[in-house]
PDB file of N, CA, C and O in Angstrom:
ATOM      1  N   MET A   1     -22.926  -4.992  -8.650  1.00 57.00           N
ATOM      2  CA  MET A   1     -24.360  -4.965  -8.501  1.00 57.00           C
ATOM      3  C   MET A   1     -24.997  -5.799  -9.599  1.00 57.00           C
ATOM      4  O   MET A   1     -24.729  -5.602 -10.774  1.00 57.00           O
ATOM      5  N   LYS A   2     -25.822  -6.757  -9.230  1.00 61.00           N
ATOM      6  CA  LYS A   2     -26.548  -7.567 -10.203  1.00 61.00           C
ATOM      7  C   LYS A   2     -27.810  -6.828 -10.630  1.00 61.00           C
ATOM      8  O   LYS A   2     -28.459  -6.163  -9.821  1.00 61.00           O
ATOM      9  N   LEU A   3     -28.169  -6.919 -11.897  1.00 63.00           N
ATOM     10  CA  LEU A   3     -29.376  -6.294 -12.405  1.00 63.00           C
ATOM     11  C   LEU A   3     -30.598  -7.081 -11.941  1.00 63.00           C
ATOM     12  O   LEU A   3     -30.545  -8.304 -11.820  1.00 63.00           O
ATOM     13  N   ALA A   4     -31.698  -6.401 -11.719  1.00 65.00           N
ATOM     14  CA  ALA A   4     -32.944  -7.057 -11.340  1.00 65.00           C
ATOM     15  C   ALA A   4     -33.708  -7.396 -12.614  1.00 65.00           C
ATOM     16  O   ALA A   4     -34.419  -6.577 -13.166  1.00 65.00           O
ATOM     17  N   ILE A   5     -33.538  -8.618 -13.085  1.00 66.00           N
ATOM     18  CA  ILE A   5     -34.195  -9.076 -14.307  1.00 66.00           C
ATOM     19  C   ILE A   5     -34.978 -10.332 -13.950  1.00 66.00           C
ATOM     20  O   ILE A   5     -34.444 -11.232 -13.304  1.00 66.00           O
ATOM     21  N   PRO A   6     -36.241 -10.396 -14.367  1.00 65.00           N
ATOM     22  CA  PRO A   6     -37.053 -11.569 -14.014  1.00 65.00           C
ATOM     23  C   PRO A   6     -36.521 -12.857 -14.640  1.00 65.00           C
ATOM     24  O   PRO A   6     -35.843 -12.827 -15.665  1.00 65.00           O
ATOM     25  N   ASP A   7     -36.844 -13.977 -13.989  1.00 67.00           N
ATOM     26  CA  ASP A   7     -36.506 -15.279 -14.564  1.00 67.00           C
ATOM     27  C   ASP A   7     -37.161 -15.408 -15.935  1.00 67.00           C
ATOM     28  O   ASP A   7     -38.068 -14.669 -16.276  1.00 67.00           O
ATOM     29  N   MET A   8     -36.692 -16.401 -16.698  1.00 75.00           N
ATOM     30  CA  MET A   8     -37.186 -16.684 -18.037  1.00 75.00           C
ATOM     31  C   MET A   8     -37.086 -15.463 -18.943  1.00 75.00           C
ATOM     32  O   MET A   8     -37.973 -15.154 -19.704  1.00 75.00           O
ATOM     33  N   SER A   9     -35.995 -14.759 -18.818  1.00 89.00           N
ATOM     34  CA  SER A   9     -35.696 -13.631 -19.696  1.00 89.00           C
ATOM     35  C   SER A   9     -34.574 -14.027 -20.635  1.00 89.00           C
ATOM     36  O   SER A   9     -33.684 -14.780 -20.262  1.00 89.00           O
ATOM     37  N   LEU A  10     -34.635 -13.491 -21.842  1.00 93.00           N
ATOM     38  CA  LEU A  10     -33.552 -13.664 -22.804  1.00 93.00           C
ATOM     39  C   LEU A  10     -32.907 -12.301 -23.007  1.00 93.00           C
ATOM     40  O   LEU A  10     -33.574 -11.342 -23.401  1.00 93.00           O
ATOM     41  N   VAL A  11     -31.632 -12.214 -22.701  1.00 93.00           N
ATOM     42  CA  VAL A  11     -30.862 -10.990 -22.885  1.00 93.00           C
ATOM     43  C   VAL A  11     -29.846 -11.289 -23.975  1.00 93.00           C
ATOM     44  O   VAL A  11     -29.104 -12.271 -23.886  1.00 93.00           O
ATOM     45  N   VAL A  12     -29.820 -10.462 -25.015  1.00 92.00           N
ATOM     46  CA  VAL A  12     -28.880 -10.670 -26.117  1.00 92.00           C
ATOM     47  C   VAL A  12     -27.942  -9.467 -26.163  1.00 92.00           C
ATOM     48  O   VAL A  12     -28.386  -8.334 -26.328  1.00 92.00           O
ATOM     49  N   LEU A  13     -26.653  -9.738 -25.980  1.00 92.00           N
ATOM     50  CA  LEU A  13     -25.627  -8.698 -26.035  1.00 92.00           C
ATOM     51  C   LEU A  13     -24.900  -8.825 -27.366  1.00 92.00           C
ATOM     52  O   LEU A  13     -24.269  -9.841 -27.638  1.00 92.00           O
ATOM     53  N   ILE A  14     -25.027  -7.809 -28.194  1.00 86.00           N
ATOM     54  CA  ILE A  14     -24.415  -7.824 -29.522  1.00 86.00           C
ATOM     55  C   ILE A  14     -23.563  -6.577 -29.662  1.00 86.00           C
ATOM     56  O   ILE A  14     -23.995  -5.481 -29.312  1.00 86.00           O
ATOM     57  N   GLY A  15     -22.357  -6.763 -30.161  1.00 84.00           N
ATOM     58  CA  GLY A  15     -21.492  -5.613 -30.374  1.00 84.00           C
ATOM     59  C   GLY A  15     -20.147  -6.047 -30.898  1.00 84.00           C
ATOM     60  O   GLY A  15     -19.853  -7.232 -31.010  1.00 84.00           O
ATOM     61  N   ALA A  16     -19.334  -5.060 -31.205  1.00 85.00           N
ATOM     62  CA  ALA A  16     -18.002  -5.320 -31.750  1.00 85.00           C
ATOM     63  C   ALA A  16     -17.126  -6.044 -30.734  1.00 85.00           C
ATOM     64  O   ALA A  16     -17.326  -5.917 -29.522  1.00 85.00           O
ATOM     65  N   SER A  17     -16.167  -6.788 -31.229  1.00 82.00           N
ATOM     66  CA  SER A  17     -15.191  -7.440 -30.351  1.00 82.00           C
ATOM     67  C   SER A  17     -14.502  -6.388 -29.503  1.00 82.00           C
ATOM     68  O   SER A  17     -14.159  -5.313 -29.995  1.00 82.00           O
ATOM     69  N   GLY A  18     -14.335  -6.689 -28.223  1.00 87.00           N
ATOM     70  CA  GLY A  18     -13.642  -5.772 -27.322  1.00 87.00           C
ATOM     71  C   GLY A  18     -14.495  -4.627 -26.808  1.00 87.00           C
ATOM     72  O   GLY A  18     -13.977  -3.716 -26.161  1.00 87.00           O
ATOM     73  N   SER A  19     -15.803  -4.643 -27.079  1.00 89.00           N
ATOM     74  CA  SER A  19     -16.655  -3.528 -26.655  1.00 89.00           C
ATOM     75  C   SER A  19     -17.158  -3.654 -25.220  1.00 89.00           C
ATOM     76  O   SER A  19     -17.817  -2.743 -24.721  1.00 89.00           O
ATOM     77  N   GLY A  20     -16.856  -4.779 -24.558  1.00 91.00           N
ATOM     78  CA  GLY A  20     -17.234  -4.929 -23.156  1.00 91.00           C
ATOM     79  C   GLY A  20     -18.432  -5.809 -22.883  1.00 91.00           C
ATOM     80  O   GLY A  20     -18.911  -5.872 -21.753  1.00 91.00           O
ATOM     81  N   LYS A  21     -18.928  -6.504 -23.897  1.00 91.00           N
ATOM     82  CA  LYS A  21     -20.103  -7.377 -23.721  1.00 91.00           C
ATOM     83  C   LYS A  21     -19.856  -8.448 -22.675  1.00 91.00           C
ATOM     84  O   LYS A  21     -20.675  -8.634 -21.756  1.00 91.00           O
ATOM     85  N   SER A  22     -18.751  -9.149 -22.798  1.00 91.00           N
ATOM     86  CA  SER A  22     -18.453 -10.251 -21.870  1.00 91.00           C
ATOM     87  C   SER A  22     -18.225  -9.729 -20.458  1.00 91.00           C
ATOM     88  O   SER A  22     -18.707 -10.319 -19.485  1.00 91.00           O
ATOM     89  N   THR A  23     -17.528  -8.632 -20.335  1.00 93.00           N
ATOM     90  CA  THR A  23     -17.295  -8.031 -19.019  1.00 93.00           C
ATOM     91  C   THR A  23     -18.625  -7.646 -18.383  1.00 93.00           C
ATOM     92  O   THR A  23     -18.878  -7.936 -17.208  1.00 93.00           O
ATOM     93  N   PHE A  24     -19.485  -6.998 -19.155  1.00 95.00           N
ATOM     94  CA  PHE A  24     -20.802  -6.612 -18.652  1.00 95.00           C
ATOM     95  C   PHE A  24     -21.595  -7.848 -18.230  1.00 95.00           C
ATOM     96  O   PHE A  24     -22.175  -7.880 -17.134  1.00 95.00           O
ATOM     97  N   ALA A  25     -21.613  -8.863 -19.077  1.00 94.00           N
ATOM     98  CA  ALA A  25     -22.388 -10.072 -18.795  1.00 94.00           C
ATOM     99  C   ALA A  25     -21.925 -10.733 -17.503  1.00 94.00           C
ATOM    100  O   ALA A  25     -22.743 -11.096 -16.653  1.00 94.00           O
ATOM    101  N   HIS A  26     -20.625 -10.887 -17.345  1.00 92.00           N
ATOM    102  CA  HIS A  26     -20.115 -11.585 -16.158  1.00 92.00           C
ATOM    103  C   HIS A  26     -20.185 -10.720 -14.900  1.00 92.00           C
ATOM    104  O   HIS A  26     -20.169 -11.257 -13.795  1.00 92.00           O
ATOM    105  N   ARG A  27     -20.300  -9.432 -15.065  1.00 95.00           N
ATOM    106  CA  ARG A  27     -20.437  -8.538 -13.921  1.00 95.00           C
ATOM    107  C   ARG A  27     -21.877  -8.517 -13.405  1.00 95.00           C
ATOM    108  O   ARG A  27     -22.124  -8.307 -12.224  1.00 95.00           O
ATOM    109  N   HIS A  28     -22.848  -8.725 -14.308  1.00 94.00           N
ATOM    110  CA  HIS A  28     -24.253  -8.545 -13.944  1.00 94.00           C
ATOM    111  C   HIS A  28     -25.103  -9.812 -13.929  1.00 94.00           C
ATOM    112  O   HIS A  28     -26.253  -9.766 -13.488  1.00 94.00           O
ATOM    113  N   PHE A  29     -24.570 -10.915 -14.405  1.00 95.00           N
ATOM    114  CA  PHE A  29     -25.350 -12.153 -14.484  1.00 95.00           C
ATOM    115  C   PHE A  29     -24.533 -13.325 -13.957  1.00 95.00           C
ATOM    116  O   PHE A  29     -23.302 -13.309 -14.039  1.00 95.00           O
ATOM    117  N   PRO A  30     -25.202 -14.370 -13.472  1.00 95.00           N
ATOM    118  CA  PRO A  30     -24.462 -15.575 -13.061  1.00 95.00           C
ATOM    119  C   PRO A  30     -23.718 -16.157 -14.263  1.00 95.00           C
ATOM    120  O   PRO A  30     -24.230 -16.140 -15.394  1.00 95.00           O
ATOM    121  N   SER A  31     -22.536 -16.672 -14.046  1.00 95.00           N
ATOM    122  CA  SER A  31     -21.740 -17.205 -15.160  1.00 95.00           C
ATOM    123  C   SER A  31     -22.454 -18.339 -15.885  1.00 95.00           C
ATOM    124  O   SER A  31     -22.273 -18.515 -17.087  1.00 95.00           O
ATOM    125  N   THR A  32     -23.283 -19.094 -15.172  1.00 96.00           N
ATOM    126  CA  THR A  32     -24.010 -20.198 -15.814  1.00 96.00           C
ATOM    127  C   THR A  32     -25.095 -19.700 -16.768  1.00 96.00           C
ATOM    128  O   THR A  32     -25.552 -20.454 -17.628  1.00 96.00           O
ATOM    129  N   ALA A  33     -25.491 -18.441 -16.649  1.00 97.00           N
ATOM    130  CA  ALA A  33     -26.527 -17.879 -17.512  1.00 97.00           C
ATOM    131  C   ALA A  33     -25.965 -17.318 -18.813  1.00 97.00           C
ATOM    132  O   ALA A  33     -26.702 -17.088 -19.763  1.00 97.00           O
ATOM    133  N   VAL A  34     -24.644 -17.098 -18.863  1.00 97.00           N
ATOM    134  CA  VAL A  34     -24.022 -16.435 -20.014  1.00 97.00           C
ATOM    135  C   VAL A  34     -23.575 -17.467 -21.038  1.00 97.00           C
ATOM    136  O   VAL A  34     -22.732 -18.319 -20.760  1.00 97.00           O
ATOM    137  N   LEU A  35     -24.150 -17.382 -22.231  1.00 97.00           N
ATOM    138  CA  LEU A  35     -23.800 -18.284 -23.329  1.00 97.00           C
ATOM    139  C   LEU A  35     -23.026 -17.472 -24.365  1.00 97.00           C
ATOM    140  O   LEU A  35     -23.592 -16.656 -25.081  1.00 97.00           O
ATOM    141  N   SER A  36     -21.733 -17.703 -24.427  1.00 93.00           N
ATOM    142  CA  SER A  36     -20.858 -16.956 -25.310  1.00 93.00           C
ATOM    143  C   SER A  36     -20.637 -17.707 -26.625  1.00 93.00           C
ATOM    144  O   SER A  36     -20.281 -18.891 -26.614  1.00 93.00           O
ATOM    145  N   SER A  37     -20.811 -16.997 -27.726  1.00 91.00           N
ATOM    146  CA  SER A  37     -20.571 -17.631 -29.026  1.00 91.00           C
ATOM    147  C   SER A  37     -19.114 -18.077 -29.141  1.00 91.00           C
ATOM    148  O   SER A  37     -18.831 -19.133 -29.718  1.00 91.00           O
ATOM    149  N   ASP A  38     -18.197 -17.310 -28.586  1.00 91.00           N
ATOM    150  CA  ASP A  38     -16.787 -17.702 -28.606  1.00 91.00           C
ATOM    151  C   ASP A  38     -16.577 -19.029 -27.876  1.00 91.00           C
ATOM    152  O   ASP A  38     -15.874 -19.921 -28.362  1.00 91.00           O
ATOM    153  N   TYR A  39     -17.185 -19.146 -26.709  1.00 95.00           N
ATOM    154  CA  TYR A  39     -17.051 -20.385 -25.921  1.00 95.00           C
ATOM    155  C   TYR A  39     -17.572 -21.590 -26.711  1.00 95.00           C
ATOM    156  O   TYR A  39     -16.915 -22.627 -26.777  1.00 95.00           O
ATOM    157  N   PHE A  40     -18.735 -21.427 -27.357  1.00 96.00           N
ATOM    158  CA  PHE A  40     -19.302 -22.545 -28.111  1.00 96.00           C
ATOM    159  C   PHE A  40     -18.474 -22.857 -29.358  1.00 96.00           C
ATOM    160  O   PHE A  40     -18.371 -24.018 -29.750  1.00 96.00           O
ATOM    161  N   ARG A  41     -17.855 -21.834 -29.978  1.00 94.00           N
ATOM    162  CA  ARG A  41     -16.926 -22.113 -31.083  1.00 94.00           C
ATOM    163  C   ARG A  41     -15.780 -22.973 -30.575  1.00 94.00           C
ATOM    164  O   ARG A  41     -15.347 -23.911 -31.246  1.00 94.00           O
ATOM    165  N   GLY A  42     -15.280 -22.662 -29.400  1.00 96.00           N
ATOM    166  CA  GLY A  42     -14.207 -23.457 -28.799  1.00 96.00           C
ATOM    167  C   GLY A  42     -14.646 -24.883 -28.518  1.00 96.00           C
ATOM    168  O   GLY A  42     -13.872 -25.827 -28.711  1.00 96.00           O
ATOM    169  N   LEU A  43     -15.880 -25.046 -28.062  1.00 96.00           N
ATOM    170  CA  LEU A  43     -16.376 -26.402 -27.786  1.00 96.00           C
ATOM    171  C   LEU A  43     -16.415 -27.270 -29.036  1.00 96.00           C
ATOM    172  O   LEU A  43     -16.082 -28.452 -28.976  1.00 96.00           O
ATOM    173  N   VAL A  44     -16.837 -26.686 -30.148  1.00 96.00           N
ATOM    174  CA  VAL A  44     -16.996 -27.505 -31.351  1.00 96.00           C
ATOM    175  C   VAL A  44     -15.743 -27.581 -32.217  1.00 96.00           C
ATOM    176  O   VAL A  44     -15.643 -28.480 -33.057  1.00 96.00           O
ATOM    177  N   SER A  45     -14.763 -26.669 -32.002  1.00 96.00           N
ATOM    178  CA  SER A  45     -13.597 -26.681 -32.895  1.00 96.00           C
ATOM    179  C   SER A  45     -12.253 -26.564 -32.180  1.00 96.00           C
ATOM    180  O   SER A  45     -11.221 -26.550 -32.847  1.00 96.00           O
ATOM    181  N   ASP A  46     -12.266 -26.454 -30.858  1.00 95.00           N
ATOM    182  CA  ASP A  46     -11.049 -26.228 -30.072  1.00 95.00           C
ATOM    183  C   ASP A  46     -10.387 -24.884 -30.370  1.00 95.00           C
ATOM    184  O   ASP A  46      -9.235 -24.676 -30.018  1.00 95.00           O
ATOM    185  N   ASP A  47     -11.103 -23.973 -31.018  1.00 95.00           N
ATOM    186  CA  ASP A  47     -10.555 -22.649 -31.324  1.00 95.00           C
ATOM    187  C   ASP A  47     -11.691 -21.633 -31.270  1.00 95.00           C
ATOM    188  O   ASP A  47     -12.549 -21.595 -32.161  1.00 95.00           O
ATOM    189  N   GLU A  48     -11.708 -20.801 -30.228  1.00 91.00           N
ATOM    190  CA  GLU A  48     -12.785 -19.816 -30.056  1.00 91.00           C
ATOM    191  C   GLU A  48     -12.851 -18.791 -31.175  1.00 91.00           C
ATOM    192  O   GLU A  48     -13.874 -18.136 -31.354  1.00 91.00           O
ATOM    193  N   THR A  49     -11.782 -18.628 -31.945  1.00 89.00           N
ATOM    194  CA  THR A  49     -11.763 -17.631 -33.017  1.00 89.00           C
ATOM    195  C   THR A  49     -12.077 -18.224 -34.389  1.00 89.00           C
ATOM    196  O   THR A  49     -12.093 -17.495 -35.385  1.00 89.00           O
ATOM    197  N   ASP A  50     -12.343 -19.516 -34.461  1.00 92.00           N
ATOM    198  CA  ASP A  50     -12.594 -20.202 -35.737  1.00 92.00           C
ATOM    199  C   ASP A  50     -13.990 -19.859 -36.248  1.00 92.00           C
ATOM    200  O   ASP A  50     -14.975 -20.486 -35.884  1.00 92.00           O
ATOM    201  N   GLN A  51     -14.062 -18.846 -37.111  1.00 91.00           N
ATOM    202  CA  GLN A  51     -15.355 -18.414 -37.650  1.00 91.00           C
ATOM    203  C   GLN A  51     -16.026 -19.494 -38.496  1.00 91.00           C
ATOM    204  O   GLN A  51     -17.246 -19.501 -38.636  1.00 91.00           O
ATOM    205  N   ALA A  52     -15.247 -20.420 -39.046  1.00 93.00           N
ATOM    206  CA  ALA A  52     -15.824 -21.512 -39.828  1.00 93.00           C
ATOM    207  C   ALA A  52     -16.677 -22.429 -38.960  1.00 93.00           C
ATOM    208  O   ALA A  52     -17.509 -23.176 -39.474  1.00 93.00           O
ATOM    209  N   ALA A  53     -16.486 -22.374 -37.653  1.00 93.00           N
ATOM    210  CA  ALA A  53     -17.247 -23.217 -36.720  1.00 93.00           C
ATOM    211  C   ALA A  53     -18.524 -22.542 -36.227  1.00 93.00           C
ATOM    212  O   ALA A  53     -19.257 -23.117 -35.424  1.00 93.00           O
ATOM    213  N   SER A  54     -18.804 -21.342 -36.716  1.00 92.00           N
ATOM    214  CA  SER A  54     -19.931 -20.570 -36.185  1.00 92.00           C
ATOM    215  C   SER A  54     -21.275 -21.260 -36.351  1.00 92.00           C
ATOM    216  O   SER A  54     -22.109 -21.217 -35.440  1.00 92.00           O
ATOM    217  N   VAL A  55     -21.522 -21.879 -37.502  1.00 94.00           N
ATOM    218  CA  VAL A  55     -22.823 -22.536 -37.713  1.00 94.00           C
ATOM    219  C   VAL A  55     -23.048 -23.620 -36.662  1.00 94.00           C
ATOM    220  O   VAL A  55     -24.101 -23.661 -36.013  1.00 94.00           O
ATOM    221  N   ASP A  56     -22.070 -24.477 -36.465  1.00 96.00           N
ATOM    222  CA  ASP A  56     -22.196 -25.533 -35.455  1.00 96.00           C
ATOM    223  C   ASP A  56     -22.262 -24.950 -34.049  1.00 96.00           C
ATOM    224  O   ASP A  56     -23.035 -25.411 -33.201  1.00 96.00           O
ATOM    225  N   ALA A  57     -21.455 -23.922 -33.797  1.00 95.00           N
ATOM    226  CA  ALA A  57     -21.434 -23.305 -32.464  1.00 95.00           C
ATOM    227  C   ALA A  57     -22.797 -22.714 -32.124  1.00 95.00           C
ATOM    228  O   ALA A  57     -23.306 -22.910 -31.012  1.00 95.00           O
ATOM    229  N   PHE A  58     -23.394 -22.008 -33.062  1.00 94.00           N
ATOM    230  CA  PHE A  58     -24.707 -21.414 -32.793  1.00 94.00           C
ATOM    231  C   PHE A  58     -25.802 -22.470 -32.712  1.00 94.00           C
ATOM    232  O   PHE A  58     -26.777 -22.288 -31.986  1.00 94.00           O
ATOM    233  N   ASP A  59     -25.647 -23.567 -33.417  1.00 96.00           N
ATOM    234  CA  ASP A  59     -26.598 -24.674 -33.291  1.00 96.00           C
ATOM    235  C   ASP A  59     -26.634 -25.170 -31.837  1.00 96.00           C
ATOM    236  O   ASP A  59     -27.699 -25.326 -31.236  1.00 96.00           O
ATOM    237  N   VAL A  60     -25.461 -25.371 -31.262  1.00 97.00           N
ATOM    238  CA  VAL A  60     -25.362 -25.842 -29.874  1.00 97.00           C
ATOM    239  C   VAL A  60     -25.827 -24.750 -28.912  1.00 97.00           C
ATOM    240  O   VAL A  60     -26.569 -25.019 -27.961  1.00 97.00           O
ATOM    241  N   LEU A  61     -25.410 -23.505 -29.156  1.00 96.00           N
ATOM    242  CA  LEU A  61     -25.818 -22.395 -28.295  1.00 96.00           C
ATOM    243  C   LEU A  61     -27.336 -22.271 -28.270  1.00 96.00           C
ATOM    244  O   LEU A  61     -27.938 -22.120 -27.201  1.00 96.00           O
ATOM    245  N   HIS A  62     -27.982 -22.337 -29.432  1.00 95.00           N
ATOM    246  CA  HIS A  62     -29.442 -22.237 -29.494  1.00 95.00           C
ATOM    247  C   HIS A  62     -30.105 -23.387 -28.743  1.00 95.00           C
ATOM    248  O   HIS A  62     -31.130 -23.190 -28.071  1.00 95.00           O
ATOM    249  N   TYR A  63     -29.533 -24.578 -28.833  1.00 97.00           N
ATOM    250  CA  TYR A  63     -30.075 -25.727 -28.106  1.00 97.00           C
ATOM    251  C   TYR A  63     -30.036 -25.478 -26.597  1.00 97.00           C
ATOM    252  O   TYR A  63     -31.032 -25.647 -25.893  1.00 97.00           O
ATOM    253  N   VAL A  64     -28.875 -25.045 -26.102  1.00 97.00           N
ATOM    254  CA  VAL A  64     -28.722 -24.789 -24.666  1.00 97.00           C
ATOM    255  C   VAL A  64     -29.636 -23.640 -24.233  1.00 97.00           C
ATOM    256  O   VAL A  64     -30.297 -23.722 -23.191  1.00 97.00           O
ATOM    257  N   ALA A  65     -29.699 -22.580 -25.026  1.00 96.00           N
ATOM    258  CA  ALA A  65     -30.573 -21.450 -24.696  1.00 96.00           C
ATOM    259  C   ALA A  65     -32.026 -21.915 -24.604  1.00 96.00           C
ATOM    260  O   ALA A  65     -32.745 -21.525 -23.681  1.00 96.00           O
ATOM    261  N   GLY A  66     -32.450 -22.740 -25.541  1.00 95.00           N
ATOM    262  CA  GLY A  66     -33.822 -23.258 -25.516  1.00 95.00           C
ATOM    263  C   GLY A  66     -34.114 -24.070 -24.270  1.00 95.00           C
ATOM    264  O   GLY A  66     -35.186 -23.942 -23.666  1.00 95.00           O
ATOM    265  N   LYS A  67     -33.167 -24.895 -23.863  1.00 96.00           N
ATOM    266  CA  LYS A  67     -33.338 -25.700 -22.645  1.00 96.00           C
ATOM    267  C   LYS A  67     -33.409 -24.807 -21.409  1.00 96.00           C
ATOM    268  O   LYS A  67     -34.215 -25.030 -20.506  1.00 96.00           O
ATOM    269  N   ARG A  68     -32.536 -23.784 -21.344  1.00 96.00           N
ATOM    270  CA  ARG A  68     -32.551 -22.865 -20.199  1.00 96.00           C
ATOM    271  C   ARG A  68     -33.875 -22.103 -20.131  1.00 96.00           C
ATOM    272  O   ARG A  68     -34.479 -21.985 -19.067  1.00 96.00           O
ATOM    273  N   LEU A  69     -34.328 -21.589 -21.271  1.00 94.00           N
ATOM    274  CA  LEU A  69     -35.579 -20.832 -21.282  1.00 94.00           C
ATOM    275  C   LEU A  69     -36.770 -21.724 -20.956  1.00 94.00           C
ATOM    276  O   LEU A  69     -37.677 -21.306 -20.228  1.00 94.00           O
ATOM    277  N   ALA A  70     -36.767 -22.952 -21.456  1.00 92.00           N
ATOM    278  CA  ALA A  70     -37.855 -23.885 -21.150  1.00 92.00           C
ATOM    279  C   ALA A  70     -37.917 -24.197 -19.656  1.00 92.00           C
ATOM    280  O   ALA A  70     -38.993 -24.473 -19.114  1.00 92.00           O
ATOM    281  N   ALA A  71     -36.775 -24.121 -19.004  1.00 93.00           N
ATOM    282  CA  ALA A  71     -36.712 -24.371 -17.559  1.00 93.00           C
ATOM    283  C   ALA A  71     -36.970 -23.097 -16.754  1.00 93.00           C
ATOM    284  O   ALA A  71     -36.880 -23.111 -15.523  1.00 93.00           O
ATOM    285  N   GLY A  72     -37.263 -21.987 -17.435  1.00 92.00           N
ATOM    286  CA  GLY A  72     -37.559 -20.742 -16.751  1.00 92.00           C
ATOM    287  C   GLY A  72     -36.335 -20.001 -16.253  1.00 92.00           C
ATOM    288  O   GLY A  72     -36.423 -19.217 -15.312  1.00 92.00           O
ATOM    289  N   ARG A  73     -35.194 -20.234 -16.867  1.00 94.00           N
ATOM    290  CA  ARG A  73     -33.931 -19.626 -16.443  1.00 94.00           C
ATOM    291  C   ARG A  73     -33.590 -18.407 -17.291  1.00 94.00           C
ATOM    292  O   ARG A  73     -33.831 -18.390 -18.508  1.00 94.00           O
ATOM    293  N   ILE A  74     -33.012 -17.413 -16.655  1.00 94.00           N
ATOM    294  CA  ILE A  74     -32.507 -16.276 -17.401  1.00 94.00           C
ATOM    295  C   ILE A  74     -31.364 -16.754 -18.293  1.00 94.00           C
ATOM    296  O   ILE A  74     -30.556 -17.603 -17.886  1.00 94.00           O
ATOM    297  N   THR A  75     -31.339 -16.257 -19.511  1.00 96.00           N
ATOM    298  CA  THR A  75     -30.346 -16.693 -20.487  1.00 96.00           C
ATOM    299  C   THR A  75     -29.774 -15.454 -21.173  1.00 96.00           C
ATOM    300  O   THR A  75     -30.506 -14.629 -21.688  1.00 96.00           O
ATOM    301  N   VAL A  76     -28.455 -15.348 -21.151  1.00 96.00           N
ATOM    302  CA  VAL A  76     -27.763 -14.198 -21.731  1.00 96.00           C
ATOM    303  C   VAL A  76     -26.897 -14.712 -22.876  1.00 96.00           C
ATOM    304  O   VAL A  76     -26.016 -15.545 -22.675  1.00 96.00           O
ATOM    305  N   VAL A  77     -27.156 -14.218 -24.075  1.00 95.00           N
ATOM    306  CA  VAL A  77     -26.354 -14.592 -25.235  1.00 95.00           C
ATOM    307  C   VAL A  77     -25.365 -13.470 -25.514  1.00 95.00           C
ATOM    308  O   VAL A  77     -25.749 -12.320 -25.694  1.00 95.00           O
ATOM    309  N   ASP A  78     -24.099 -13.827 -25.515  1.00 92.00           N
ATOM    310  CA  ASP A  78     -22.988 -12.895 -25.727  1.00 92.00           C
ATOM    311  C   ASP A  78     -22.374 -13.220 -27.087  1.00 92.00           C
ATOM    312  O   ASP A  78     -21.705 -14.232 -27.239  1.00 92.00           O
ATOM    313  N   ALA A  79     -22.659 -12.356 -28.090  1.00 87.00           N
ATOM    314  CA  ALA A  79     -22.203 -12.652 -29.452  1.00 87.00           C
ATOM    315  C   ALA A  79     -21.813 -11.352 -30.165  1.00 87.00           C
ATOM    316  O   ALA A  79     -22.292 -10.287 -29.812  1.00 87.00           O
ATOM    317  N   THR A  80     -20.967 -11.480 -31.164  1.00 77.00           N
ATOM    318  CA  THR A  80     -20.550 -10.318 -31.932  1.00 77.00           C
ATOM    319  C   THR A  80     -21.483 -10.025 -33.098  1.00 77.00           C
ATOM    320  O   THR A  80     -21.333  -9.019 -33.775  1.00 77.00           O
ATOM    321  N   ASN A  81     -22.412 -10.936 -33.345  1.00 68.00           N
ATOM    322  CA  ASN A  81     -23.301 -10.750 -34.495  1.00 68.00           C
ATOM    323  C   ASN A  81     -24.733 -11.113 -34.144  1.00 68.00           C
ATOM    324  O   ASN A  81     -25.026 -11.590 -33.066  1.00 68.00           O
ATOM    325  N   VAL A  82     -25.634 -10.847 -35.066  1.00 53.00           N
ATOM    326  CA  VAL A  82     -27.027 -11.207 -34.866  1.00 53.00           C
ATOM    327  C   VAL A  82     -27.172 -12.661 -35.228  1.00 53.00           C
ATOM    328  O   VAL A  82     -27.867 -13.418 -34.771  1.00 53.00           O
TER     329      VAL A  82
END
């Protein structure tokens, strides 16, 4: 069941690793709407677990989130931290 959330919404899922954030996000939102910090770490460093890449990863994630929101798209950020 998909959640009824209006367009141009920002949903931020924050929690411990393994707590079910990604599962929840992919179960309730289109995959194109889910921006995972792990995925962006992988994009910038070829290693989703490379915490040293977090600054660059979040820079790119924030850019994409801004573009999605400016276009009126629902945007879900899946991250372990604030």
